[in-house]
Structure formats: structure tokens, C-alpha cells
Coordinates of C-alpha atoms in Angstrom, one line a residue:
M26 CA 104.0 75.6 98.8
K27 CA 107.3 74.3 100.8
E28 CA 109.5 76.1 98.7
I29 CA 109.6 80.0 97.1
D30 CA 111.8 80.1 93.7
A31 CA 112.6 83.5 91.6
E32 CA 108.8 83.4 89.6
K33 CA 107.2 82.7 92.6
F34 CA 108.4 85.6 94.6
K35 CA 108.0 87.9 91.4
D36 CA 104.3 87.3 92.1
I37 CA 104.1 87.5 95.7
C38 CA 106.7 90.8 95.7
K39 CA 103.7 92.3 92.5
R40 CA 101.0 91.7 95.1
G41 CA 102.7 93.3 97.7
M42 CA 103.4 96.0 95.6
E43 CA 99.9 96.5 94.4
H44 CA 98.7 96.6 97.8
L45 CA 100.4 99.3 99.3
F46 CA 100.0 101.6 96.1
Q47 CA 95.7 101.3 96.5
D48 CA 96.1 102.6 99.8
R49 CA 98.7 105.8 99.0
E50 CA 96.7 108.6 100.3
L51 CA 95.5 107.1 103.2
L52 CA 99.7 106.9 104.1
N53 CA 99.8 110.3 103.2
R54 CA 97.3 111.5 105.4
I55 CA 98.4 109.9 108.8
N56 CA 101.8 110.1 108.2
V57 CA 103.3 112.6 111.5
F58 CA 106.7 110.3 111.8
P59 CA 109.8 111.6 111.6
V60 CA 107.9 115.2 110.5
P61 CA 104.5 115.5 109.6
D62 CA 104.5 116.3 105.8
G63 CA 102.5 114.2 104.3
D64 CA 103.9 112.1 101.5
T65 CA 105.3 108.7 103.3
G66 CA 102.6 106.6 100.6
D67 CA 104.5 108.7 97.7
N68 CA 107.6 107.8 99.0
L69 CA 106.9 104.0 99.2
V70 CA 105.3 104.3 95.5
H71 CA 108.3 106.0 94.6
T72 CA 110.3 103.4 96.1
L73 CA 108.8 100.7 94.9
R74 CA 107.6 101.8 91.0
P75 CA 110.2 101.1 89.5
V76 CA 110.5 97.3 91.0
Y77 CA 107.2 97.3 89.9
D78 CA 107.5 98.6 86.3
E79 CA 110.4 96.0 85.5
I80 CA 109.9 93.4 87.6
D81 CA 108.2 91.0 84.7
A82 CA 111.0 92.0 82.4
M83 CA 113.1 90.3 84.8
A84 CA 114.6 86.8 83.5
E85 CA 116.6 85.6 86.5
P86 CA 116.1 82.1 86.8
R87 CA 117.8 82.2 90.5
L88 CA 116.1 83.5 93.7
D89 CA 118.9 85.3 95.2
D90 CA 119.8 86.6 91.3
L91 CA 116.6 88.1 91.3
A92 CA 116.3 89.2 94.4
A93 CA 120.1 91.0 93.9
R94 CA 118.4 92.6 91.0
L95 CA 115.3 93.8 92.4
A96 CA 117.0 95.8 95.4
A97 CA 119.6 97.1 93.4
V98 CA 116.4 98.8 91.8
M99 CA 115.0 99.9 95.1
L100 CA 117.9 101.3 96.7
M101 CA 118.7 103.8 93.7
S102 CA 114.7 105.0 93.8
A103 CA 114.0 104.8 97.0
K104 CA 113.2 108.1 98.4
G105 CA 111.9 109.7 102.3
N106 CA 112.5 108.4 105.7
S107 CA 110.0 105.0 105.6
G108 CA 111.7 104.2 101.3
V109 CA 115.1 104.5 102.3
I110 CA 114.8 101.8 105.8
F111 CA 112.4 99.8 103.2
S112 CA 114.8 99.2 100.7
Q113 CA 117.7 98.2 103.7
F114 CA 115.6 96.2 104.5
F115 CA 114.7 94.4 101.2
F116 CA 118.8 95.0 100.3
S117 CA 119.8 92.8 103.4
F118 CA 116.7 90.6 102.6
A119 CA 118.2 89.7 99.2
K120 CA 121.8 89.8 100.7
A121 CA 120.7 87.1 102.9
L122 CA 119.4 85.0 100.3
K123 CA 123.2 84.9 98.6
G124 CA 123.0 81.4 97.5
Q125 CA 120.1 80.4 97.4
A126 CA 118.1 79.1 93.9
T127 CA 114.6 78.5 96.0
I128 CA 113.9 79.0 99.6
G129 CA 111.9 77.4 102.3
P130 CA 110.6 78.8 105.5
A131 CA 113.1 78.4 108.0
D132 CA 115.5 80.0 105.6
F133 CA 112.9 82.8 104.6
S134 CA 112.8 83.6 108.3
L135 CA 116.5 84.1 108.6
A136 CA 116.8 86.0 106.1
M137 CA 114.2 88.3 107.4
E138 CA 116.2 88.2 110.7
K139 CA 119.3 89.7 109.4
A140 CA 117.5 91.9 107.4
V141 CA 115.7 93.6 110.7
H142 CA 119.6 93.4 112.4
E143 CA 121.1 95.4 109.1
T144 CA 118.7 97.9 109.0
Y145 CA 118.4 99.2 112.9
G146 CA 122.0 99.1 112.4
S147 CA 121.6 101.7 109.0
I148 CA 119.8 104.2 111.1
A149 CA 122.3 106.6 113.2
Q150 CA 119.2 107.0 116.0
P151 CA 116.5 104.2 115.2
K152 CA 113.0 104.0 116.7
E153 CA 110.7 101.5 118.7
G154 CA 107.4 102.8 117.5
T155 CA 107.9 103.2 113.4
I156 CA 108.6 101.2 110.8
L157 CA 111.4 99.0 112.7
T158 CA 108.8 97.7 115.3
V159 CA 106.6 96.3 112.8
L160 CA 109.8 95.3 111.0
R161 CA 111.4 93.2 113.9
H162 CA 108.0 91.5 115.2
T163 CA 107.0 90.3 111.6
A164 CA 110.3 88.4 111.8
E165 CA 110.3 87.2 114.7
E166 CA 106.7 86.0 114.8
F167 CA 107.6 84.6 110.7
K168 CA 110.3 82.7 112.3
R169 CA 108.4 81.4 115.3
L170 CA 106.0 79.6 113.0
A171 CA 108.1 78.4 110.7
L172 CA 110.5 76.9 113.2
S173 CA 107.7 75.2 114.6
G174 CA 107.3 72.8 110.9
E175 CA 104.1 75.1 109.4
K176 CA 103.8 75.6 106.1
Y177 CA 104.2 79.1 104.4
H178 CA 100.5 79.8 103.5
V179 CA 99.8 79.0 106.9
I180 CA 102.9 81.2 108.7
F181 CA 101.6 84.0 106.1
E182 CA 98.2 84.4 107.5
K183 CA 99.3 84.3 110.9
V184 CA 102.1 86.4 110.9
I185 CA 99.7 89.1 109.5
I186 CA 97.5 89.1 112.2
K187 CA 100.4 89.7 114.6
A188 CA 101.3 93.0 112.2
K189 CA 98.1 94.0 112.3
E190 CA 98.2 93.4 116.2
I191 CA 101.8 95.7 116.1
V192 CA 100.8 98.4 113.9
E193 CA 97.9 99.7 116.1
K194 CA 100.6 99.3 119.0
T195 CA 102.5 102.4 116.9
R196 CA 99.7 104.4 117.9
D197 CA 101.0 104.9 121.8
I198 CA 104.5 104.9 121.7
L199 CA 106.2 107.4 120.1
P200 CA 105.3 110.9 121.6
Q201 CA 104.0 112.5 118.1
M202 CA 102.2 109.3 117.3
R203 CA 100.0 109.5 120.8
K204 CA 99.6 113.4 120.2
A205 CA 98.2 112.4 116.2
R206 CA 96.1 109.8 117.3
V207 CA 97.7 107.7 114.5
V208 CA 99.9 104.3 113.5
D209 CA 103.0 104.9 112.2
A210 CA 102.7 105.9 107.9
G211 CA 105.9 103.6 107.0
G212 CA 104.6 100.6 109.6
L213 CA 101.0 100.5 108.4
G214 CA 102.7 100.7 104.6
F215 CA 105.1 97.1 105.5
F216 CA 102.2 95.9 106.8
L217 CA 99.7 96.0 103.4
F218 CA 103.2 95.3 101.4
F219 CA 103.0 92.0 104.1
K220 CA 99.0 91.6 103.7
G221 CA 99.5 92.1 99.4
M222 CA 102.2 89.1 99.9
A223 CA 100.5 86.8 102.3
A224 CA 97.3 86.9 100.0
A225 CA 99.7 85.6 96.8
V226 CA 101.4 82.9 99.1
S227 CA 97.6 81.6 100.1
G228 CA 96.9 82.2 96.4
R229 CA 94.0 84.5 97.6
S230 CA 92.4 87.2 95.6
E231 CA 91.8 89.2 99.0
A232 CA 94.9 90.3 101.1
G233 CA 93.8 88.6 104.3
P234 CA 91.6 87.9 107.1
A235 CA 93.0 91.2 108.9
E236 CA 90.8 94.1 108.8
A237 CA 90.9 96.7 105.7
A238 CA 93.7 99.9 106.1
G239 CA 90.4 102.1 106.1
A240 CA 90.5 101.0 109.9
F241 CA 93.4 103.2 110.2
D242 CA 92.4 105.7 108.7
R243 CA 92.0 108.7 111.4
E244 CA 92.6 112.6 111.1
P245 CA 95.8 113.5 112.6
Q246 CA 96.0 115.9 115.6
E247 CA 98.5 118.5 117.0
L248 CA 101.0 117.9 114.7
E249 CA 104.5 118.8 115.4
V250 CA 106.8 120.9 112.6
S251 CA 110.5 120.2 111.7
P252 CA 112.8 122.4 113.4
L253 CA 114.9 121.4 110.4
A254 CA 114.8 123.0 106.8
Y255 CA 115.4 120.3 104.1
C256 CA 114.8 116.4 103.2
A257 CA 117.8 115.3 101.8
E258 CA 118.9 111.6 99.7
W259 CA 122.4 111.2 97.8
V260 CA 123.1 107.9 96.1
L261 CA 127.2 107.8 96.3
R262 CA 129.3 105.1 95.5
P263 CA 132.2 105.5 98.4
R264 CA 135.6 106.2 97.2
G265 CA 136.3 102.9 100.8
R266 CA 134.4 104.6 103.0
G267 CA 131.9 102.2 105.2
R268 CA 128.6 103.1 106.6
D269 CA 130.3 103.5 110.1
F270 CA 132.2 106.5 108.8
F271 CA 129.4 108.2 106.3
M272 CA 127.6 107.7 110.1
E273 CA 130.2 109.8 112.2
L274 CA 130.8 111.6 109.2
L275 CA 126.7 113.5 109.1
Q276 CA 125.3 113.1 112.1
K277 CA 126.2 116.3 113.3
H278 CA 124.8 118.1 110.0
G279 CA 120.8 117.2 111.3
D280 CA 118.7 114.1 112.1
S281 CA 117.0 111.4 110.9
L282 CA 120.2 110.0 109.6
L283 CA 120.2 106.6 107.4
V284 CA 122.9 105.6 105.3
A285 CA 120.7 102.2 103.3
G286 CA 123.6 100.1 101.7
D287 CA 126.7 98.6 101.1
A288 CA 130.3 99.7 100.3
D289 CA 129.9 99.6 96.8
L290 CA 126.7 101.9 96.7
F291 CA 125.6 103.8 99.6
H292 CA 121.7 105.6 100.0
L293 CA 122.0 108.0 102.2
H294 CA 118.7 110.6 103.7
I295 CA 119.0 113.1 106.3
H296 CA 117.4 116.3 107.7
T297 CA 118.8 118.9 107.7
D298 CA 119.7 122.6 107.2
S299 CA 122.7 122.5 105.1
P300 CA 122.5 120.2 102.5
A301 CA 124.8 122.1 100.2
N302 CA 127.2 121.4 103.3
V303 CA 126.0 117.6 103.7
E304 CA 126.9 117.4 99.7
S305 CA 130.5 119.0 100.1
E306 CA 131.3 116.1 103.1
L307 CA 130.5 113.5 100.9
A308 CA 132.0 114.6 97.5
R309 CA 135.6 114.6 99.5
H310 CA 134.6 110.8 99.8
G311 CA 132.8 109.5 97.1
E312 CA 131.1 110.4 93.6
I313 CA 127.3 111.4 94.2
V314 CA 125.3 109.5 91.4
S315 CA 122.4 111.1 92.3
R316 CA 120.1 113.7 94.7
K317 CA 117.2 114.5 95.8
V318 CA 116.6 117.8 98.0
D319 CA 113.0 119.1 99.3
S320 CA 111.5 121.6 102.0
L321 CA 109.6 120.5 105.2
R322 CA 108.7 123.6 105.4
K323 CA 105.0 124.2 105.2
P324 CA 104.7 127.6 102.9
E325 CA 102.2 130.0 104.2
E326 CA 98.3 129.1 102.5
P327 CA 97.7 131.5 100.1
C328 CA 94.2 131.6 100.9
P329 CA 92.2 129.0 103.1
G330 CA 88.4 128.1 103.3
I331 CA 87.9 129.8 99.5
A332 CA 84.2 128.8 98.2
V333 CA 85.6 127.9 94.9
A334 CA 87.2 124.3 93.5
L335 CA 90.3 124.6 92.3
L336 CA 91.9 122.4 89.5
M337 CA 95.1 122.6 87.1
D338 CA 96.3 120.2 84.7
S339 CA 99.6 118.9 85.5
A340 CA 101.9 121.2 83.4
V341 CA 101.0 123.8 86.2
D342 CA 103.5 124.2 89.6
I343 CA 102.5 125.1 92.9
P344 CA 104.2 123.8 96.1
E345 CA 102.9 120.2 97.1
Q346 CA 101.5 121.4 99.9
T347 CA 99.4 124.1 98.7
E348 CA 98.1 121.4 97.0
K349 CA 97.3 118.9 99.2
A350 CA 96.2 122.0 101.7
L351 CA 93.3 123.1 99.3
N352 CA 92.6 120.2 97.8
I353 CA 93.3 121.1 94.1
A354 CA 92.4 118.9 91.8
I355 CA 95.1 117.4 88.8
V356 CA 94.5 117.1 85.5
P357 CA 97.3 114.3 84.0
L358 CA 98.8 115.4 80.9
Q359 CA 99.9 111.9 78.8
I360 CA 103.9 110.9 78.8
L361 CA 104.8 108.6 76.5
L362 CA 108.0 107.0 76.9
N363 CA 109.4 105.3 73.8
D364 CA 106.2 103.0 73.0
R365 CA 104.3 103.3 76.6
Y366 CA 101.9 106.1 77.8
F367 CA 101.8 107.2 81.5
R368 CA 99.7 109.2 83.4
D369 CA 102.2 112.5 84.5
R370 CA 102.1 112.2 88.2
L371 CA 99.7 109.6 88.5
E372 CA 102.1 106.2 86.8
I373 CA 105.7 108.5 87.0
G374 CA 106.5 111.1 89.1
K375 CA 108.5 114.0 88.0
E376 CA 111.3 113.3 90.0
E377 CA 111.7 109.2 88.2
L378 CA 110.7 110.6 84.0
Y379 CA 114.3 112.9 85.2
R380 CA 116.0 109.3 86.6
R381 CA 114.9 107.7 83.4
M382 CA 115.6 110.1 81.4
R383 CA 119.4 110.6 82.7
S384 CA 119.8 106.9 82.5
E385 CA 117.8 105.9 79.6
K386 CA 120.2 106.7 76.9
D387 CA 118.1 106.0 73.7
L388 CA 115.0 107.3 76.0
V389 CA 112.6 109.2 73.7
V390 CA 110.0 111.4 75.6
K391 CA 106.7 112.7 74.3
T392 CA 103.6 114.4 75.9
S393 CA 100.3 114.7 74.9
Q394 CA 97.4 116.5 76.6
P395 CA 94.5 114.9 78.5
A396 CA 91.1 112.9 77.2
P397 CA 88.3 115.0 76.9
F398 CA 87.0 112.4 79.2
D399 CA 89.1 113.2 82.0
F400 CA 88.9 116.9 82.5
K401 CA 84.7 115.8 82.5
T402 CA 84.9 113.8 85.3
A403 CA 87.2 116.6 87.2
F404 CA 84.9 118.7 86.5
A405 CA 82.4 116.7 87.7
S406 CA 84.3 116.1 90.4
A407 CA 84.7 120.1 91.7
L408 CA 81.5 120.8 91.4
A409 CA 80.5 117.4 93.5
R410 CA 82.3 119.6 96.2
E411 CA 82.0 123.5 95.5
R412 CA 79.6 125.3 94.0
Q413 CA 82.1 126.7 91.9
A414 CA 85.2 126.1 89.5
L415 CA 88.2 127.8 88.4
F416 CA 90.7 125.6 86.2
F417 CA 94.0 126.6 85.4
S418 CA 95.2 124.8 82.2
L419 CA 99.2 125.6 80.2
S420 CA 99.5 127.5 77.5
S421 CA 97.5 127.2 74.2
R422 CA 100.1 127.7 72.4
L423 CA 102.3 124.6 73.6
S424 CA 99.3 122.4 74.1
G425 CA 95.7 120.9 72.9
S426 CA 95.0 121.0 77.2
Y427 CA 93.1 124.0 77.0
Q428 CA 91.1 123.3 73.9
N429 CA 90.5 119.7 75.7
A430 CA 89.7 121.6 78.8
L431 CA 86.9 123.7 76.4
A432 CA 85.4 120.4 75.1
A433 CA 84.8 118.6 78.3
L434 CA 83.2 121.6 79.2
R435 CA 80.5 121.7 76.1
L436 CA 80.0 118.1 77.5
L437 CA 78.3 119.3 80.7
P438 CA 74.8 120.3 81.6
A439 CA 74.4 123.7 81.0
A440 CA 73.7 124.9 84.3
D441 CA 77.1 123.7 85.5
Q442 CA 78.9 125.2 82.9
A443 CA 78.0 128.3 84.1
R444 CA 80.3 128.0 87.4
I445 CA 83.4 126.4 85.2
R446 CA 85.6 129.1 84.1
I447 CA 89.2 127.8 81.9
I448 CA 91.9 129.6 82.1
D449 CA 94.8 129.7 79.2
T450 CA 97.3 130.5 81.6
L451 CA 99.9 131.8 78.0
N452 CA 102.5 130.0 80.2
V453 CA 103.9 126.4 81.9
S454 CA 105.7 125.5 85.0
A455 CA 105.4 128.6 88.3
G456 CA 104.7 130.6 85.6
S457 CA 100.8 129.4 85.4
G458 CA 101.3 128.8 89.2
L459 CA 102.3 132.1 90.1
L460 CA 98.5 133.0 88.2
L461 CA 96.8 130.7 90.3
C462 CA 98.9 131.7 93.8
R463 CA 97.6 135.0 92.5
A464 CA 94.1 134.1 92.0
L465 CA 93.7 132.3 95.1
Q466 CA 94.7 135.5 96.9
L467 CA 92.3 137.2 94.9
L468 CA 89.5 134.5 95.8
R469 CA 90.8 134.8 99.9
R470 CA 90.0 138.8 99.8
G471 CA 86.2 138.1 98.2
R472 CA 86.4 138.8 94.9
D473 CA 83.9 136.4 93.0
L474 CA 84.5 134.0 90.5
E475 CA 84.1 136.3 87.3
S476 CA 86.5 138.9 88.1
T477 CA 88.5 136.7 89.6
A478 CA 89.0 135.4 86.2
A479 CA 89.7 138.3 84.1
E480 CA 91.9 140.5 86.9
I481 CA 94.4 136.4 85.7
E482 CA 93.8 137.0 82.5
A483 CA 95.1 140.0 82.2
R484 CA 97.6 139.9 83.6
R485 CA 98.9 136.5 82.2
G486 CA 101.4 138.3 79.9
D487 CA 103.4 139.6 83.2
V488 CA 105.0 136.8 83.6
V489 CA 108.7 137.3 84.3
S490 CA 110.8 133.9 83.4
L491 CA 113.7 132.9 82.3
G492 CA 116.0 129.4 81.6
Y493 CA 118.7 127.3 81.3
V494 CA 118.7 124.4 78.7
E495 CA 121.7 122.1 79.6
S496 CA 121.3 119.9 76.4
L497 CA 119.2 120.2 73.5
E498 CA 119.8 116.3 73.1
Y499 CA 115.7 115.8 74.6
A500 CA 114.5 118.1 72.4
V501 CA 116.1 116.7 69.0
R502 CA 115.0 113.0 70.4
G503 CA 111.2 114.5 70.6
G504 CA 111.7 115.5 67.1
R505 CA 111.1 119.3 68.1
L506 CA 114.5 120.4 67.0
P507 CA 116.8 119.2 64.3
P508 CA 120.1 117.3 65.0
L509 CA 121.8 119.7 63.7
A510 CA 120.9 122.2 66.5
G511 CA 121.6 119.9 69.1
F512 CA 124.9 119.2 67.2
L513 CA 126.1 122.6 67.1
T514 CA 125.3 123.3 70.5
R515 CA 127.4 120.3 71.6
L516 CA 130.5 121.0 69.1
L517 CA 130.7 124.7 70.9
G518 CA 129.8 123.9 74.6
I519 CA 127.0 126.3 74.0
K520 CA 124.1 126.4 76.8
P521 CA 120.7 127.6 75.0
L522 CA 118.6 130.5 77.4
V523 CA 115.2 130.2 77.3
A524 CA 112.0 132.0 78.4
F525 CA 108.1 131.3 78.2
E526 CA 106.3 134.5 75.8
R527 CA 102.9 135.9 74.7
G528 CA 102.2 132.0 75.1
V529 CA 105.3 130.6 74.0
L530 CA 108.7 129.4 74.3
V531 CA 112.2 131.7 73.2
K532 CA 115.3 132.0 73.0
K533 CA 117.3 134.2 74.6
G534 CA 120.5 134.4 74.6
M535 CA 122.8 131.8 75.3
L536 CA 125.9 131.4 77.7
F537 CA 129.2 130.0 76.5
S538 CA 130.1 128.2 79.2
A539 CA 128.1 126.4 82.5
R540 CA 130.7 128.0 84.8
N541 CA 128.4 129.8 87.8
K542 CA 126.0 129.2 85.8
E543 CA 123.1 129.9 88.6
K544 CA 124.2 133.2 89.5
K545 CA 124.4 134.1 85.3
V546 CA 120.9 133.3 84.6
A547 CA 120.0 135.2 88.0
R548 CA 121.5 138.8 87.3
R549 CA 120.4 138.5 84.1
F550 CA 116.9 137.7 85.3
L551 CA 117.1 140.5 88.1
K552 CA 117.5 142.6 85.1
K553 CA 114.2 141.6 83.8
L554 CA 112.7 142.8 86.9
D555 CA 111.4 146.8 88.5
P556 CA 113.9 147.3 91.2
G557 CA 110.5 149.5 92.6
K558 CA 108.3 146.7 92.7
A559 CA 108.4 143.7 95.1
Y560 CA 108.0 139.8 93.5
S561 CA 106.5 136.9 94.3
L562 CA 109.1 133.9 92.7
G563 CA 109.2 130.3 91.2
V564 CA 112.5 128.5 91.7
V565 CA 111.8 124.9 88.8
Y566 CA 114.1 122.4 88.2
T567 CA 114.3 119.2 87.2
D568 CA 117.4 116.8 88.7
N569 CA 119.1 119.7 90.2
P570 CA 117.9 120.4 93.5
Q571 CA 121.6 122.5 94.5
A572 CA 121.3 124.4 91.6
A573 CA 117.8 125.9 92.6
M574 CA 118.9 126.9 96.5
Q575 CA 121.8 128.8 94.6
L576 CA 119.6 130.5 92.0
E577 CA 117.7 131.1 95.6
D578 CA 120.4 132.4 97.5
E579 CA 121.4 134.7 94.3
L580 CA 117.9 136.3 94.5
A581 CA 118.0 136.5 98.2
K582 CA 121.2 138.2 98.7
S583 CA 120.5 140.7 95.8
P584 CA 117.9 144.1 96.6
L585 CA 115.0 142.7 94.4
K586 CA 111.6 143.0 97.0
I587 CA 110.6 139.6 97.7
S588 CA 107.1 138.5 98.9
A589 CA 106.8 135.0 98.2
V590 CA 109.4 132.2 97.1
Y591 CA 108.5 128.3 96.2
Q592 CA 111.1 125.7 94.9
V593 CA 109.8 123.1 93.2
V594 CA 110.6 120.0 90.4
G595 CA 109.8 120.9 87.2
A596 CA 106.2 119.6 85.2
A597 CA 107.4 116.6 83.0
V598 CA 106.2 118.9 80.2
L599 CA 108.9 121.2 80.6
G600 CA 111.6 118.8 81.3
A601 CA 110.5 116.7 78.3
H602 CA 111.2 119.6 76.4
A603 CA 114.2 121.1 78.2
G604 CA 115.8 117.9 80.1
P605 CA 117.3 117.4 82.9
G606 CA 120.2 119.7 84.4
T607 CA 117.2 122.9 83.3
F608 CA 116.5 125.2 85.8
C609 CA 114.0 128.2 85.4
L610 CA 113.0 131.5 86.8
F611 CA 109.3 133.0 87.3
A612 CA 108.6 136.2 88.7
L613 CA 105.0 137.9 89.1
A614 CA 104.5 141.5 90.6
D615 CA 102.1 142.1 93.8
D616 CA 99.8 144.8 93.5

């Protein structure tokens, strides 16, 4: 192969993404830099999945036009430190292809060289021993081989051998990696991507002669926690300001600062204690297109070391760190977007769902329960790990998930059936999640499976909730409400308030203005709680993390006794009914 055209570029990019997707969990496990939050694989998949989903439908005949379109999608969907760096590299690579309908090895290497240079320039404090080092050495080796006259398939085969050597070296460069005794997760992610590309270029079914990614699979040691509270990102359309301006503007607010993109559209990433302050700075100099704010602080583990396997369907929301720490298995609901099904949280993330709901005006979102086979598989896997299992389902009055779980249980041998308890939480999202966390506390105290399940079922009605719905148009699109309901609320500017009671969604009033909505909802919510009790709280949002932070601030300023609180992006089944812009508060009183 002497030239790569648009169709071949599609093919090699797809193979690269597929190879990276296969090792998502490995990348999560070894993630220690810049913070050990165990999400590098998730972030890279979040960054690349929209590209993968759209690439086959892209009809650009020229390589430069195709690459520019792919880069634009990736810049919007980028997430996390490695994801934003990856998107910047691809964005700069695509920019260097301008004017090229096809490309040979020499020009390909020149585009990589320019992309590496611009990627370093997009980072406030670039660190060697990271994905940057792997990118740079990969580009240098590619250039050396291209200038010597080698053909594409030879170049790619030899470059992946060199790239693997560099990934190995990242274990010894940064202090965090030396202590943890693992390689850089972002660097390994790029290596996996490049291996997939090499397989496509060479026409092989396998991804290269280098060792499998499993060779890098080691448990991290001596992890260092982040001193900062949030990982925050914004996509911004700047008003006449360039990258250097935003670099200088934001450095005082935290670290891990990245400014990807160019003067038309930036994707900014920072670790900070004050995302609200960063956003106020950005809003003065551009239009904020989207935002993401995630906590960097690991919540207290409610119940380590229990001898019961825990499972839940994907409509239950608890902190992601707790899911990972306790190895909680998730049985995915089905998400129907127009005429295509996705397995919730496996094939489409919550953030991606809400992004699409905002951007695709004709998108119809519906949900359906998992199949009995999915439950049977999850139950069998859980019993292989532990002697007993406890499963948490969203309300049986909202979905058939609970019924399908019972149907799957009946397919198991009688001895296995006796070891599993299935709880209909009569709640959803963090309402179900608070009950799960309560069960963890009971199990930690030594309670057995039967008494734990009995107490949780007795307390299902104690969960208090109140939610704000920005618009009823999504419920109308999905056929859950008549068009007249959406028209009237839109005409009058009414913002509905809702709650979950006795397992169903009920109306709890309305706001006639969105002004100070977080404060108004928090005050109404507090009136529903007993000031003499202490509560565990769940703060749920869809695509509006700033609202969640304001809600938590309002609750913290109140006299309410709060024993625990967590923020979480709301389950897809919640967002499918209520839409983007929704937020909810949930509470469960302590003993």
C-alpha cells in the first residue's frame, strides 16, 4: 500500500478503536496518573465511541475532509485527561492533512510530527512518562522509517514494536508510576489503538506481533490520592481568545490543565476545587457548549469485605467508585434510540445519552427491561464468586426488570435459587441506590442475607425524593405524555416537580420560573424531612453538574443532619422519561 485514502482511513481507525475497546477494564485497573480514579479506559471509550458509531455513515470522499469530521466529533465527546489529549492529537493530525485527498508515508509522518508538537503545546505542564512520551516516540519512529522509504505495512509493524518498548519504560519515569509499578494507562491506550491500526494496514486479523496487552496487567501499588476535588471539562466557543489566553487565565484554579482544539472550539480540562469559579471565568470569554464535572474524591466504602455478591440493574445509581470497589455487577437495561437498541452503560454511557438527547432534535428515547438470559448469566457469575447474592431492581411499577429477574431465578437449580434474594426497591436512581447502601451497612454489621433483605423491603417507603424537570418534550416524544401536556407547559413556562412514591412517578407541584430553581427545590425538599433525624442523601443530575453542586451547597447550608451524600449522573431510565436538565434529590433516614 502506497497511499491511504478516506475509505482505508475509516478502516484503520475502526480497527484501532475496536482493539482499544477490548481492553477498557485493563486501562481502568492500571490508571494511576494524574490521579488514580480508575477511569482511563472508560474515558477513552467515551471519547472514541461516538466516532465509531458515526464513521460508517460518513461519506466524505477526501481523506482531509473525513479526518476533519472525525476530529470534530472526537473533540466534542472527549473525556478525562487521556481522552482530551487523544482528541487534541487527532485534531492536530487532521488539521495537518488539509489539502490531501490521499496520503503517503512521508506526509503521514509529517502530520504525526505536527500533531505531537501541538499536543504538547495544549498542556499547561506536560509530563514525560505519560501518553505524551508514547505519542512522541511513535511519531519519531514512524518518521525514521518513512524517510528511509519503507512501505506502510512495514512501518506500522516496526512502529508497534518500538511503541511497546516505550510503554514499558513509562513504568520507571514518573514517581507515581514507579511507586504503583504499572505503565501509564493513557500511553497503553494509544499503543492498543495503534496496534489495531497496524493490523488493518497489514490485512491481518490479529493486532500485531508485540505481546498482548495482558502483559501490562498488574495491580497498582501505593496509590496517591488527588488533593483536588473535581475533574471538570467544558466545550467552549471562544470570543476572540486563543489557547494561550485560557492557559494563563485558568492555571491559578488547579492542575492537569489542557486546552484542546483551536480558536473556533476549545475543549478545556482541569482538576480543581472550584469548578463554579472556572466556569464563571470561561463564561465571560465565550459560549459554553457543554460541561462535565466528576468528583476526584473516593467516597467512604460503605461495606468492604462482605461475603455476599451484590448486583443491580442499570437504573440503580450509586457512586461509581463504590461500584468498582465492591465489584457490584450491573445488569443493563435496553435503551432504544429511534430504531436502534443499546445496552445501557455498556454500549452507551449516560453522559453520551444526554448529549445526544440535547443535540438530536428528532431523537426518540425509550427503555426496556433486560432479558431473562442477562439475569441468569449475572446470577450464575455472582454465585461463582460468593456463597450468596443480593440483587436490587428498579421499581416493578416502572419496568419489567423485576419480573424478568424473578423469571431468570426460576431457571436456576433449586439450590442456587435459595442463595439469591431479589429486592424490588420501589424506587429508581439514587432512591434505589440509598437502599443498596443501607443493605451494605447491615451486611457489614454481620446481618445475614434474609434479615438484610427483609429490612430493606420494610424501608422502601421511607425514601424521600423531589425532582425538577426542565421540559416535558422528551416524555411526549417517547409517548409517555400526550402532546397537549408538553404544549401547555411550554406555553406557560411551567417547570414540573416530581417524586417517586409507592413505586411510581407522581406530580408534586410546579415552578413558574426556572430562576433560582436549585434553591427552590432544595427548600421544598427540606420541608419533607424530619429535622430531628440524620439522613443519607443522593444528588442526581443529567447533563447539569453545576445544578448538582448548587443543590449540595444549599443542603450543606441548612440545619439538616447529613451523615453521607453523593452526586451521580442519573440513570438512563430516569433521563429517558425526564430529559436533560433534570435534577433530583433523594434521602433516607439513618437508624
